[in-house]
Amino acid sequence: MTDRNESLRSDESLERLLGQAAPRPVPAAHDAELMRLAVHTEWRSIVRKRRTNRRAVALALAASVVVTLGVLLSTLRVSGPDRVAVATIARSFGSIYTLGDQSELYVAARLVQLRADETILTGSDSGMALAWLEGGSLRIDANTRVTFKSGSEIELHSGRVYFDSESFGVDGRPASGPLLIRTEFGVITHLGTRYMADASGRSLAVSVREGRVSIDGTHYDAIAGAGQQLRLTGTGRPVIVGMDPYGETWTWIERTSPPADMDGRSVRDFLGWASRESGLEIRFASAAAERLAATSILRGRVDIPATEAVPIWLQTTDLEAHIEDGFIAVSTSHARTAN
Amino acid sequence: MAVYREDMKLVRRLLAGDERAFDRFYDENSARLYRFALVRVADDPDGARDITQVSLTRALRKLHTYRAESALFTWLCAICRNELSDWLSRRGHYRKHIVLTEDFPEIRAAVESIQVPDAERPEVAYQRQETLRLIQVALDRLPPRYGNVLEWKYIEGRSVKEIAAQLHLGHEATQSLLARAKRAFAEVYKSLMVGVRQPVNGAART
């Protein structure tokens, strides 16, 4: 035994011993990603609650009466509304989970409706389109965790969401009021707009395609308009930069686009939908092409991303389209043949 | 009583909302805790994943109660044990007879006492399967950096140069780190092997 100990003592023996072992098992990459996301979000929520509690204690020292009222109010809020439906799922793909009370994950394969206080977690290969019952279309990207607080408020813990308040006729109806998006960095409100909130990093980025968005930040307030992106990081001042309403950052929204019923709709309607989904402007090469788009009627249901659908669907008409930088150019087939 | 100052510092930073602290906390503990659970749920990866996630979440909720009287990973393991117990009873598993060597309190204490030890005499005299398993257990009980460099070098066969690049260290510093890691491994492995030879209260792994 002593000899063995002596030999193991030497580096060579140790190295041989280690060499016999297999690499230590780790969770599958996809599981690991989801697990990290869930734990990280929970941690952020805990930190937020601690900060809130600290502020509450400070207030208590200053004005105990006010705090008592606050506690009463918060108690009323907690015991308040039951779990009402807030959205129906218009499309979902990939791994989607709901979160249990103990942060355990449940596969949400057959979920058709979402209720208040429900939390959804999407995996790296997934996405969702929700028809918001108060109107509008909410899209959820991969690696996102979001809690549906009520019919007019969600909490984005991490990841990306996109809201189109006027996505009517396709996957919902126009929003009857603003949807509040609560984040660690502040509360986002809007009126009649399309915008994306990205809390996937250590900052919040709000990119606006249309309309205006205001952010009631934890430290600063700010407003961003169409073609702008507003970034909030920690306690830093908000930064606003110009941003195209189309391109790589936005392509995930097309992937989550729910099937669009185009039966009996004109090509103009179809192009309007494609423009809304992709952020690309429509440019008709001629008045004739525009007239033809208004009078040509389509049949069927679009179930592929808008930028892929446009050239394919126009093949069934006397129009054709190609995508250029920032716009979809539409011309008559005849015009192109003549050229 | 030992006080785990580094772990306490990390916990304070976590409570203050420091993202880098979270990265470190998660990267150093999640995979180790997963393996800790995995071997106790009969190699059920889904079960181990769920238990790990719930354990980490629960630990974060109770983080303000951590007093640094044991290593942070040991504290996490204690929480994980409770989750394991709930999980197994929920599924009607009867695994009371399974006692892992490294679960003995004496061994845990010995492992926790390891800082950067001098070389001592570990033993290699047990069944091959258990030996291989204990190597992985020992790697997990080392400071994470030690476990990682040993795995990279001797199990995955990476060169010192590659490891140095990964850790942003110089060649000499990497070799020195490997030497310290080997000494620490020898110490931990020895502790585990003592447990195998002398099971507490006659309990043994089945």
Coordinates of C-alpha atoms in Angstrom, one line a residue:
Chain A
M1 CA 0.0 0.0 0.0
T2 CA 2.9 2.3 0.9
D3 CA 4.4 1.7 -2.6
R4 CA 1.2 2.6 -4.2
N5 CA 1.0 5.8 -2.2
E6 CA 4.5 6.7 -3.1
S7 CA 3.8 6.2 -6.8
L8 CA 0.6 8.1 -6.7
R9 CA 2.5 10.9 -5.0
S10 CA 4.5 11.4 -8.1
D11 CA 3.2 13.6 -10.9
E12 CA 3.4 10.9 -13.4
S13 CA 1.1 8.6 -11.5
L14 CA -1.4 11.4 -10.9
E15 CA -1.4 12.2 -14.5
R16 CA -2.0 8.5 -15.4
L17 CA -4.8 8.4 -12.9
L18 CA -6.4 11.5 -14.3
G19 CA -6.0 10.1 -17.8
Q20 CA -8.2 7.2 -17.0
A21 CA -11.2 9.3 -16.3
A22 CA -13.8 10.5 -18.8
P23 CA -14.6 14.2 -19.1
R24 CA -17.1 15.2 -16.4
P25 CA -20.7 15.2 -17.6
V26 CA -22.4 18.5 -18.3
P27 CA -26.0 19.3 -19.1
A28 CA -26.9 19.3 -22.9
A29 CA -26.1 22.7 -24.4
H30 CA -29.7 23.5 -25.0
D31 CA -30.7 22.6 -21.4
A32 CA -27.7 24.5 -20.0
E33 CA -28.8 27.6 -21.9
L34 CA -32.3 27.5 -20.6
M35 CA -31.2 26.7 -17.1
R36 CA -28.8 29.7 -17.1
L37 CA -31.5 31.9 -18.4
A38 CA -34.0 30.8 -15.8
V39 CA -31.5 31.1 -12.9
H40 CA -30.2 34.5 -14.1
T41 CA -33.7 35.9 -14.4
E42 CA -34.6 34.7 -11.0
W43 CA -31.5 36.3 -9.6
R44 CA -32.2 39.6 -11.2
S45 CA -35.7 39.5 -9.9
I46 CA -34.4 38.8 -6.4
V47 CA -31.9 41.7 -6.6
R48 CA -34.7 44.0 -7.8
K49 CA -36.9 42.9 -4.9
R50 CA -34.1 43.5 -2.4
R51 CA -33.6 47.0 -3.8
T52 CA -37.3 47.7 -3.5
N53 CA -37.3 46.4 0.0
R54 CA -34.4 48.6 1.0
R55 CA -36.2 51.6 -0.4
A56 CA -39.3 50.6 1.6
V57 CA -37.2 50.4 4.7
A58 CA -35.8 53.9 4.1
L59 CA -39.3 55.2 3.6
A60 CA -40.4 53.5 6.7
L61 CA -37.9 55.4 8.7
A62 CA -38.9 58.7 7.1
A63 CA -42.7 58.2 7.2
S64 CA -44.1 55.1 8.7
V65 CA -47.7 56.2 7.9
V66 CA -46.9 56.3 4.2
V67 CA -45.4 52.8 4.3
T68 CA -48.3 51.4 6.1
L69 CA -50.5 52.7 3.3
G70 CA -48.1 51.2 0.8
V71 CA -48.2 47.8 2.4
L72 CA -52.0 48.0 2.5
L73 CA -52.1 48.8 -1.2
S74 CA -49.6 46.2 -2.1
T75 CA -51.5 43.6 -0.1
L76 CA -54.7 44.5 -2.0
R77 CA -52.7 44.2 -5.3
V78 CA -51.4 40.8 -4.4
S79 CA -54.7 39.3 -3.5
G80 CA -56.3 41.0 -6.5
P81 CA -57.4 39.9 -9.9
D82 CA -57.6 36.2 -10.8
R83 CA -55.8 34.7 -13.7
V84 CA -57.6 36.0 -16.7
A85 CA -56.7 35.2 -20.2
V86 CA -54.5 37.8 -21.8
A87 CA -53.5 36.4 -25.2
T88 CA -53.9 33.5 -27.6
I89 CA -51.0 31.8 -29.3
A90 CA -51.1 32.5 -33.0
R91 CA -47.8 30.7 -33.7
S92 CA -45.2 28.9 -31.7
F93 CA -42.2 26.8 -32.6
G94 CA -39.2 25.2 -30.8
S95 CA -38.9 24.6 -27.1
I96 CA -41.3 26.7 -25.0
Y97 CA -41.8 26.3 -21.3
T98 CA -44.0 27.8 -18.6
L99 CA -42.4 28.4 -15.2
G100 CA -43.8 26.9 -12.1
D101 CA -43.8 28.5 -8.6
Q102 CA -40.5 27.0 -7.7
S103 CA -38.9 27.9 -11.1
E104 CA -39.4 24.4 -12.4
L105 CA -40.0 24.2 -16.2
Y106 CA -43.0 22.7 -17.8
V107 CA -43.1 22.0 -21.5
A108 CA -45.8 24.1 -23.0
A109 CA -46.4 22.1 -26.1
R110 CA -50.2 22.3 -26.1
L111 CA -50.7 25.7 -24.7
V112 CA -53.2 27.8 -26.7
Q113 CA -53.9 30.6 -24.4
L114 CA -51.9 32.6 -21.9
R115 CA -53.2 33.9 -18.6
A116 CA -52.2 36.7 -16.2
D117 CA -49.3 35.9 -14.0
E118 CA -48.0 33.1 -16.3
T119 CA -44.4 33.2 -17.2
I120 CA -43.1 31.9 -20.6
L121 CA -39.6 30.9 -21.3
T122 CA -38.4 30.3 -24.9
G123 CA -35.4 28.1 -25.8
S124 CA -32.7 29.0 -28.3
D125 CA -34.6 27.4 -31.2
S126 CA -38.0 28.9 -30.5
G127 CA -40.3 31.9 -31.0
M128 CA -43.9 32.9 -30.5
A129 CA -46.6 35.2 -31.9
L130 CA -49.4 36.1 -29.6
A131 CA -52.7 37.7 -30.5
W132 CA -53.1 40.1 -27.6
L133 CA -56.6 40.0 -26.4
E134 CA -56.6 43.8 -25.8
G135 CA -55.5 44.1 -29.4
G136 CA -52.2 44.0 -31.3
S137 CA -49.6 41.3 -31.9
L138 CA -46.8 40.5 -29.5
R139 CA -43.8 38.5 -30.7
I140 CA -41.4 36.7 -28.4
D141 CA -37.9 35.8 -29.6
A142 CA -35.7 32.8 -28.6
N143 CA -34.0 32.9 -25.2
T144 CA -36.6 35.1 -23.7
R145 CA -38.4 35.1 -20.4
V146 CA -41.6 37.1 -20.0
T147 CA -44.4 37.3 -17.4
F148 CA -47.9 38.3 -18.4
K149 CA -49.0 40.6 -15.6
S150 CA -52.4 41.6 -17.0
G151 CA -54.1 42.4 -20.3
S152 CA -52.2 45.7 -20.4
E153 CA -48.9 44.8 -18.9
I154 CA -46.0 42.4 -19.3
E155 CA -42.7 42.0 -17.6
L156 CA -39.7 41.3 -19.8
H157 CA -37.1 39.7 -17.6
S158 CA -34.7 38.9 -20.4
G159 CA -34.6 38.5 -24.2
R160 CA -36.5 40.2 -26.9
V161 CA -40.2 41.1 -27.6
Y162 CA -41.8 43.0 -30.4
F163 CA -45.1 44.7 -30.3
D164 CA -47.2 45.8 -33.2
S165 CA -50.2 47.6 -32.0
E166 CA -52.0 47.7 -35.3
S167 CA -51.4 44.3 -36.7
F168 CA -55.0 44.0 -37.6
G169 CA -56.6 41.6 -40.1
V170 CA -53.7 39.1 -39.8
D171 CA -53.2 37.9 -36.3
G172 CA -55.4 40.1 -34.2
R173 CA -56.9 43.6 -34.1
P174 CA -55.6 47.1 -33.3
A175 CA -54.7 47.6 -29.7
S176 CA -57.4 49.4 -27.7
G177 CA -54.7 50.9 -25.4
P178 CA -51.0 50.9 -24.7
L179 CA -49.3 47.8 -23.6
L180 CA -46.8 48.5 -20.7
I181 CA -43.6 46.5 -20.9
R182 CA -41.9 46.5 -17.5
T183 CA -38.2 45.8 -17.4
E184 CA -35.4 46.0 -14.9
F185 CA -34.4 49.3 -16.5
G186 CA -37.7 51.0 -16.6
V187 CA -41.3 50.8 -18.0
I188 CA -41.9 51.2 -21.7
T189 CA -45.2 52.7 -22.9
H190 CA -46.3 53.6 -26.4
L191 CA -49.3 54.6 -28.4
G192 CA -50.0 53.2 -31.9
T193 CA -46.6 51.9 -32.8
R194 CA -44.3 49.0 -33.7
Y195 CA -41.2 48.5 -31.6
M196 CA -38.9 46.0 -30.2
A197 CA -37.6 45.8 -26.6
D198 CA -34.4 43.9 -26.1
A199 CA -33.3 43.1 -22.6
S200 CA -31.0 40.2 -23.5
G201 CA -27.8 41.9 -22.5
R202 CA -27.0 44.0 -19.5
S203 CA -28.9 46.9 -20.9
L204 CA -32.2 47.7 -22.4
A205 CA -32.5 48.6 -26.1
V206 CA -35.8 49.8 -27.5
S207 CA -35.9 50.0 -31.3
V208 CA -38.8 51.9 -32.9
R209 CA -40.1 51.1 -36.3
E210 CA -43.1 53.4 -36.2
G211 CA -44.7 55.9 -33.8
R212 CA -43.2 56.9 -30.4
V213 CA -42.2 55.1 -27.3
S214 CA -41.6 56.5 -23.9
I215 CA -39.5 54.9 -21.2
D216 CA -40.0 55.7 -17.6
G217 CA -36.5 54.6 -16.6
T218 CA -35.3 53.6 -13.2
H219 CA -32.8 56.5 -13.3
Y220 CA -33.8 58.5 -16.4
D221 CA -36.8 59.0 -18.6
A222 CA -36.6 59.1 -22.4
I223 CA -38.6 59.1 -25.6
A224 CA -37.6 57.5 -28.9
G225 CA -39.3 57.9 -32.3
A226 CA -39.4 56.0 -35.5
G227 CA -36.0 55.0 -36.9
Q228 CA -34.4 55.4 -33.5
Q229 CA -33.0 53.0 -30.9
L230 CA -32.8 54.0 -27.3
R231 CA -30.3 52.3 -25.0
L232 CA -30.4 52.3 -21.2
T233 CA -27.5 50.8 -19.3
G234 CA -27.5 50.7 -15.5
T235 CA -27.4 54.2 -14.1
G236 CA -26.0 55.8 -17.3
R237 CA -27.8 58.4 -19.3
P238 CA -30.0 57.1 -22.1
V239 CA -28.4 57.0 -25.5
I240 CA -30.4 57.5 -28.7
V241 CA -29.0 56.4 -32.1
G242 CA -30.5 56.1 -35.6
M243 CA -31.6 52.7 -36.7
D244 CA -33.0 51.2 -39.8
P245 CA -36.5 49.6 -39.4
Y246 CA -35.3 46.6 -41.3
G247 CA -32.3 44.3 -41.4
E248 CA -30.6 41.6 -39.3
T249 CA -31.8 42.9 -35.9
W250 CA -35.4 42.5 -37.0
T251 CA -35.4 39.3 -39.0
W252 CA -36.5 37.2 -36.0
I253 CA -39.8 39.0 -36.1
E254 CA -40.5 37.5 -39.6
R255 CA -39.7 34.1 -38.3
T256 CA -42.4 34.4 -35.6
S257 CA -44.9 35.8 -38.0
P258 CA -48.2 33.9 -37.6
P259 CA -49.9 32.4 -40.7
A260 CA -51.6 35.3 -42.6
D261 CA -55.0 34.6 -44.3
M262 CA -54.8 36.3 -47.7
D263 CA -57.8 34.6 -49.2
G264 CA -59.7 37.2 -51.1
R265 CA -57.2 40.0 -50.2
S266 CA -55.5 42.2 -52.8
V267 CA -51.8 42.1 -53.6
R268 CA -51.7 45.6 -52.1
D269 CA -52.9 44.2 -48.8
F270 CA -50.4 41.3 -49.0
L271 CA -47.6 43.8 -49.7
G272 CA -48.8 45.9 -46.8
W273 CA -48.5 42.9 -44.5
A274 CA -45.1 42.1 -45.9
S275 CA -43.9 45.6 -45.3
R276 CA -45.2 45.7 -41.8
E277 CA -43.5 42.4 -41.0
S278 CA -40.2 43.1 -42.6
G279 CA -39.9 46.9 -42.1
L280 CA -39.2 47.3 -45.8
E281 CA -40.9 50.0 -47.7
I282 CA -43.0 49.2 -50.9
R283 CA -42.0 51.0 -54.1
F284 CA -44.0 50.5 -57.2
A285 CA -42.1 50.9 -60.4
S286 CA -45.1 52.4 -62.2
A287 CA -48.7 53.5 -61.7
A288 CA -49.7 50.5 -63.7
A289 CA -48.0 48.2 -61.2
E290 CA -49.7 49.9 -58.3
R291 CA -53.1 49.6 -60.0
L292 CA -52.5 46.0 -60.7
A293 CA -51.6 45.4 -57.1
A294 CA -54.9 47.0 -56.0
T295 CA -57.0 44.8 -58.3
S296 CA -55.2 41.5 -58.2
I297 CA -56.8 39.1 -55.7
L298 CA -54.9 36.4 -53.9
R299 CA -56.0 33.0 -52.6
G300 CA -54.6 31.1 -49.6
R301 CA -52.7 31.6 -46.5
V302 CA -49.1 32.8 -46.1
D303 CA -47.1 30.7 -43.8
I304 CA -43.5 31.7 -44.5
P305 CA -41.5 34.8 -43.6
A306 CA -42.6 37.9 -45.4
T307 CA -39.4 38.5 -47.4
E308 CA -39.5 34.9 -48.7
A309 CA -43.2 35.1 -49.4
V310 CA -43.2 38.2 -51.6
P311 CA -41.3 36.9 -54.6
I312 CA -43.0 33.5 -54.4
W313 CA -46.5 34.8 -54.1
L314 CA -46.2 37.4 -56.8
Q315 CA -45.4 34.6 -59.2
T316 CA -49.1 33.8 -59.3
T317 CA -49.8 37.4 -60.5
D318 CA -48.7 39.6 -63.3
L319 CA -46.4 41.4 -60.9
E320 CA -43.0 40.6 -59.6
A321 CA -40.9 41.9 -56.8
H322 CA -37.3 42.0 -55.7
I323 CA -35.9 43.1 -52.4
E324 CA -33.3 45.9 -52.3
D325 CA -31.7 47.8 -49.5
G326 CA -34.6 49.0 -47.4
F327 CA -37.5 48.4 -49.9
I328 CA -39.4 45.9 -52.0
A329 CA -39.5 47.0 -55.6
V330 CA -42.7 45.9 -57.4
S331 CA -43.1 46.0 -61.1
T332 CA -45.3 44.4 -63.7
S333 CA -43.9 41.2 -65.2
H334 CA -44.5 42.7 -68.6
A335 CA -42.4 45.8 -67.7
R336 CA -39.5 43.6 -66.8
T337 CA -39.8 41.4 -69.8
A338 CA -39.9 44.5 -72.0
N339 CA -36.7 45.8 -70.4
Chain B
M1 CA -14.2 27.5 12.3
A2 CA -13.1 28.3 8.8
V3 CA -14.5 31.4 7.2
Y4 CA -14.7 31.4 3.4
R5 CA -13.9 35.0 2.8
E6 CA -13.8 34.7 -1.0
D7 CA -17.1 33.0 -1.1
M8 CA -18.6 35.7 1.2
K9 CA -17.3 38.4 -1.0
L10 CA -18.9 36.8 -4.0
V11 CA -22.2 36.5 -2.2
R12 CA -22.1 40.1 -1.2
R13 CA -21.5 41.1 -4.8
L14 CA -24.3 38.8 -5.9
L15 CA -26.7 40.4 -3.5
A16 CA -25.6 43.8 -4.8
G17 CA -26.6 42.8 -8.3
D18 CA -23.1 42.5 -9.8
E19 CA -23.5 40.7 -13.2
R20 CA -19.9 39.5 -13.2
A21 CA -20.4 38.0 -9.8
F22 CA -23.4 36.1 -11.2
D23 CA -21.3 34.8 -14.1
R24 CA -18.7 33.6 -11.7
F25 CA -21.2 32.0 -9.3
Y26 CA -23.0 30.3 -12.2
D27 CA -20.0 29.1 -14.1
E28 CA -18.2 27.8 -11.0
N29 CA -21.1 26.0 -9.5
S30 CA -23.8 25.0 -12.0
A31 CA -22.1 22.1 -13.8
R32 CA -20.6 20.8 -10.5
L33 CA -24.0 20.9 -8.9
Y34 CA -25.6 19.2 -11.9
R35 CA -23.1 16.3 -11.6
F36 CA -23.7 16.2 -7.8
A37 CA -27.4 15.7 -8.6
L38 CA -26.9 13.4 -11.6
V39 CA -25.1 10.7 -9.7
R40 CA -27.9 10.7 -7.1
V41 CA -30.8 10.4 -9.5
A42 CA -29.5 7.3 -11.3
D43 CA -28.0 9.3 -14.2
D44 CA -31.3 10.9 -15.2
P45 CA -30.2 14.0 -17.0
D46 CA -33.6 15.7 -17.1
G47 CA -34.1 15.1 -13.4
A48 CA -30.6 16.3 -12.6
R49 CA -31.2 19.5 -14.7
D50 CA -34.5 20.3 -12.9
I51 CA -33.0 19.7 -9.5
T52 CA -30.0 21.8 -10.3
Q53 CA -32.1 24.7 -11.5
V54 CA -34.5 24.6 -8.6
S55 CA -31.5 24.3 -6.1
L56 CA -29.7 27.3 -7.6
T57 CA -32.9 29.3 -7.6
R58 CA -33.6 28.4 -4.0
A59 CA -30.1 29.2 -3.0
L60 CA -30.3 32.6 -4.6
R61 CA -33.4 33.3 -2.7
K62 CA -31.7 32.3 0.5
L63 CA -28.4 33.9 -0.3
H64 CA -28.7 36.5 2.4
T65 CA -28.6 33.7 5.0
Y66 CA -25.2 32.4 3.8
R67 CA -22.7 32.9 6.6
A68 CA -19.5 31.5 5.0
E69 CA -19.1 28.8 7.6
S70 CA -18.8 26.3 4.8
A71 CA -17.7 26.7 1.2
L72 CA -20.4 28.1 -1.0
F73 CA -20.4 24.9 -3.1
T74 CA -21.0 22.9 0.0
W75 CA -23.8 25.1 1.0
L76 CA -25.3 24.7 -2.4
C77 CA -24.9 20.9 -2.1
A78 CA -26.9 21.0 1.2
I79 CA -29.7 22.8 -0.6
C80 CA -29.5 20.4 -3.5
R81 CA -29.7 17.4 -1.1
N82 CA -33.1 18.7 0.1
E83 CA -34.3 19.1 -3.4
L84 CA -33.1 15.6 -4.2
S85 CA -34.9 14.2 -1.3
D86 CA -38.2 15.9 -2.4
W87 CA -37.7 14.9 -6.0
L88 CA -37.0 11.3 -5.2
S89 CA -40.0 11.1 -2.8
R90 CA -42.3 12.7 -5.3
R91 CA -41.3 10.1 -7.8
G92 CA -41.6 7.2 -5.3
H93 CA -38.0 6.4 -5.6
Y94 CA -36.6 4.4 -2.7
R95 CA -32.9 5.1 -2.7
K96 CA -32.3 5.3 1.0
H97 CA -29.8 2.5 0.6
I98 CA -27.7 4.6 -1.7
V99 CA -25.0 6.3 0.3
L100 CA -22.2 7.9 -1.7
T101 CA -18.8 7.9 -0.2
E102 CA -18.4 11.7 -0.5
D103 CA -21.6 12.2 1.4
F104 CA -20.0 11.3 4.7
P105 CA -19.6 14.4 6.9
E106 CA -16.1 13.5 7.8
I107 CA -15.0 13.4 4.2
R108 CA -16.9 16.6 3.4
A109 CA -15.1 18.3 6.2
A110 CA -11.8 17.0 5.0
V111 CA -12.5 18.2 1.4
E112 CA -13.6 21.6 2.6
S113 CA -10.4 22.0 4.5
I114 CA -8.4 21.8 1.4
Q115 CA -6.9 25.1 0.3
V116 CA -3.7 24.7 -1.7
P117 CA -2.2 21.7 0.0
D118 CA 1.2 20.1 0.0
A119 CA 1.5 16.8 -1.8
E120 CA 0.4 13.9 0.4
R121 CA -0.2 10.2 -0.2
P122 CA -3.4 9.4 -2.0
E123 CA -4.3 5.8 -2.6
V124 CA -5.4 4.1 -5.8
A125 CA -6.7 0.7 -4.7
Y126 CA -10.3 0.3 -5.4
Q127 CA -12.7 -0.9 -8.1
R128 CA -12.0 0.7 -11.4
Q129 CA -15.5 2.0 -11.8
E130 CA -15.5 3.7 -8.4
T131 CA -12.0 5.0 -9.1
L132 CA -13.1 6.7 -12.3
R133 CA -16.2 8.1 -10.6
L134 CA -14.2 9.4 -7.7
I135 CA -11.8 11.1 -10.0
Q136 CA -14.7 13.1 -11.4
V137 CA -16.0 13.8 -7.8
A138 CA -12.5 14.9 -6.7
L139 CA -12.2 17.3 -9.7
D140 CA -15.6 18.8 -8.8
R141 CA -14.5 19.3 -5.2
L142 CA -11.4 21.3 -6.2
P143 CA -11.5 25.0 -6.7
P144 CA -13.2 25.2 -10.1
R145 CA -10.0 26.5 -11.8
Y146 CA -8.0 23.6 -10.6
G147 CA -10.6 21.1 -11.7
N148 CA -10.8 22.6 -15.1
V149 CA -7.1 22.8 -15.9
L150 CA -6.6 19.2 -14.8
E151 CA -9.5 18.0 -17.0
W152 CA -8.3 20.0 -20.0
K153 CA -4.7 18.8 -19.6
Y154 CA -5.0 15.2 -18.7
I155 CA -8.5 14.1 -19.7
E156 CA -9.0 16.2 -22.9
G157 CA -5.3 16.3 -23.7
R158 CA -5.0 20.0 -24.4
S159 CA -1.6 21.5 -24.4
V160 CA -0.2 23.9 -21.8
K161 CA -0.2 26.6 -24.5
E162 CA -3.9 26.1 -25.3
I163 CA -4.8 26.2 -21.6
A164 CA -2.7 29.3 -21.1
A165 CA -4.5 31.0 -24.0
Q166 CA -7.9 30.0 -22.5
L167 CA -7.0 31.4 -19.1
H168 CA -5.1 34.4 -20.5
L169 CA -2.1 33.3 -18.5
G170 CA 1.6 33.0 -19.4
H171 CA 3.2 29.6 -20.0
E172 CA 5.0 29.6 -16.6
A173 CA 1.9 30.7 -14.7
T174 CA -0.1 27.9 -16.3
Q175 CA 2.4 25.3 -15.5
S176 CA 2.5 26.5 -11.9
L177 CA -1.3 26.4 -11.8
L178 CA -1.2 22.8 -13.1
A179 CA 1.3 21.8 -10.4
R180 CA -0.8 23.4 -7.6
A181 CA -4.0 21.8 -9.1
K182 CA -2.3 18.4 -9.1
R183 CA -1.3 18.7 -5.4
A184 CA -4.8 19.8 -4.5
F185 CA -6.3 16.9 -6.5
A186 CA -4.0 14.4 -4.8
E187 CA -5.2 15.7 -1.4
V188 CA -8.9 15.6 -2.2
Y189 CA -8.6 12.2 -3.9
K190 CA -6.9 10.8 -0.9
S191 CA -9.7 12.0 1.3
L192 CA -12.3 10.3 -0.9
M193 CA -10.3 7.1 -1.0
V194 CA -10.1 7.0 2.8
G195 CA -13.9 7.1 2.8
V196 CA -14.1 4.2 0.5
R197 CA -11.8 2.1 2.8
Q198 CA -13.6 3.1 6.0
P199 CA -17.3 3.7 5.4
V200 CA -19.0 5.5 8.3
N201 CA -21.4 3.4 10.3
G202 CA -21.0 0.5 8.0
A203 CA -22.9 2.2 5.1
A204 CA -21.8 1.5 1.6
R205 CA -22.7 2.5 -1.8
T206 CA -24.8 -0.1 -3.7

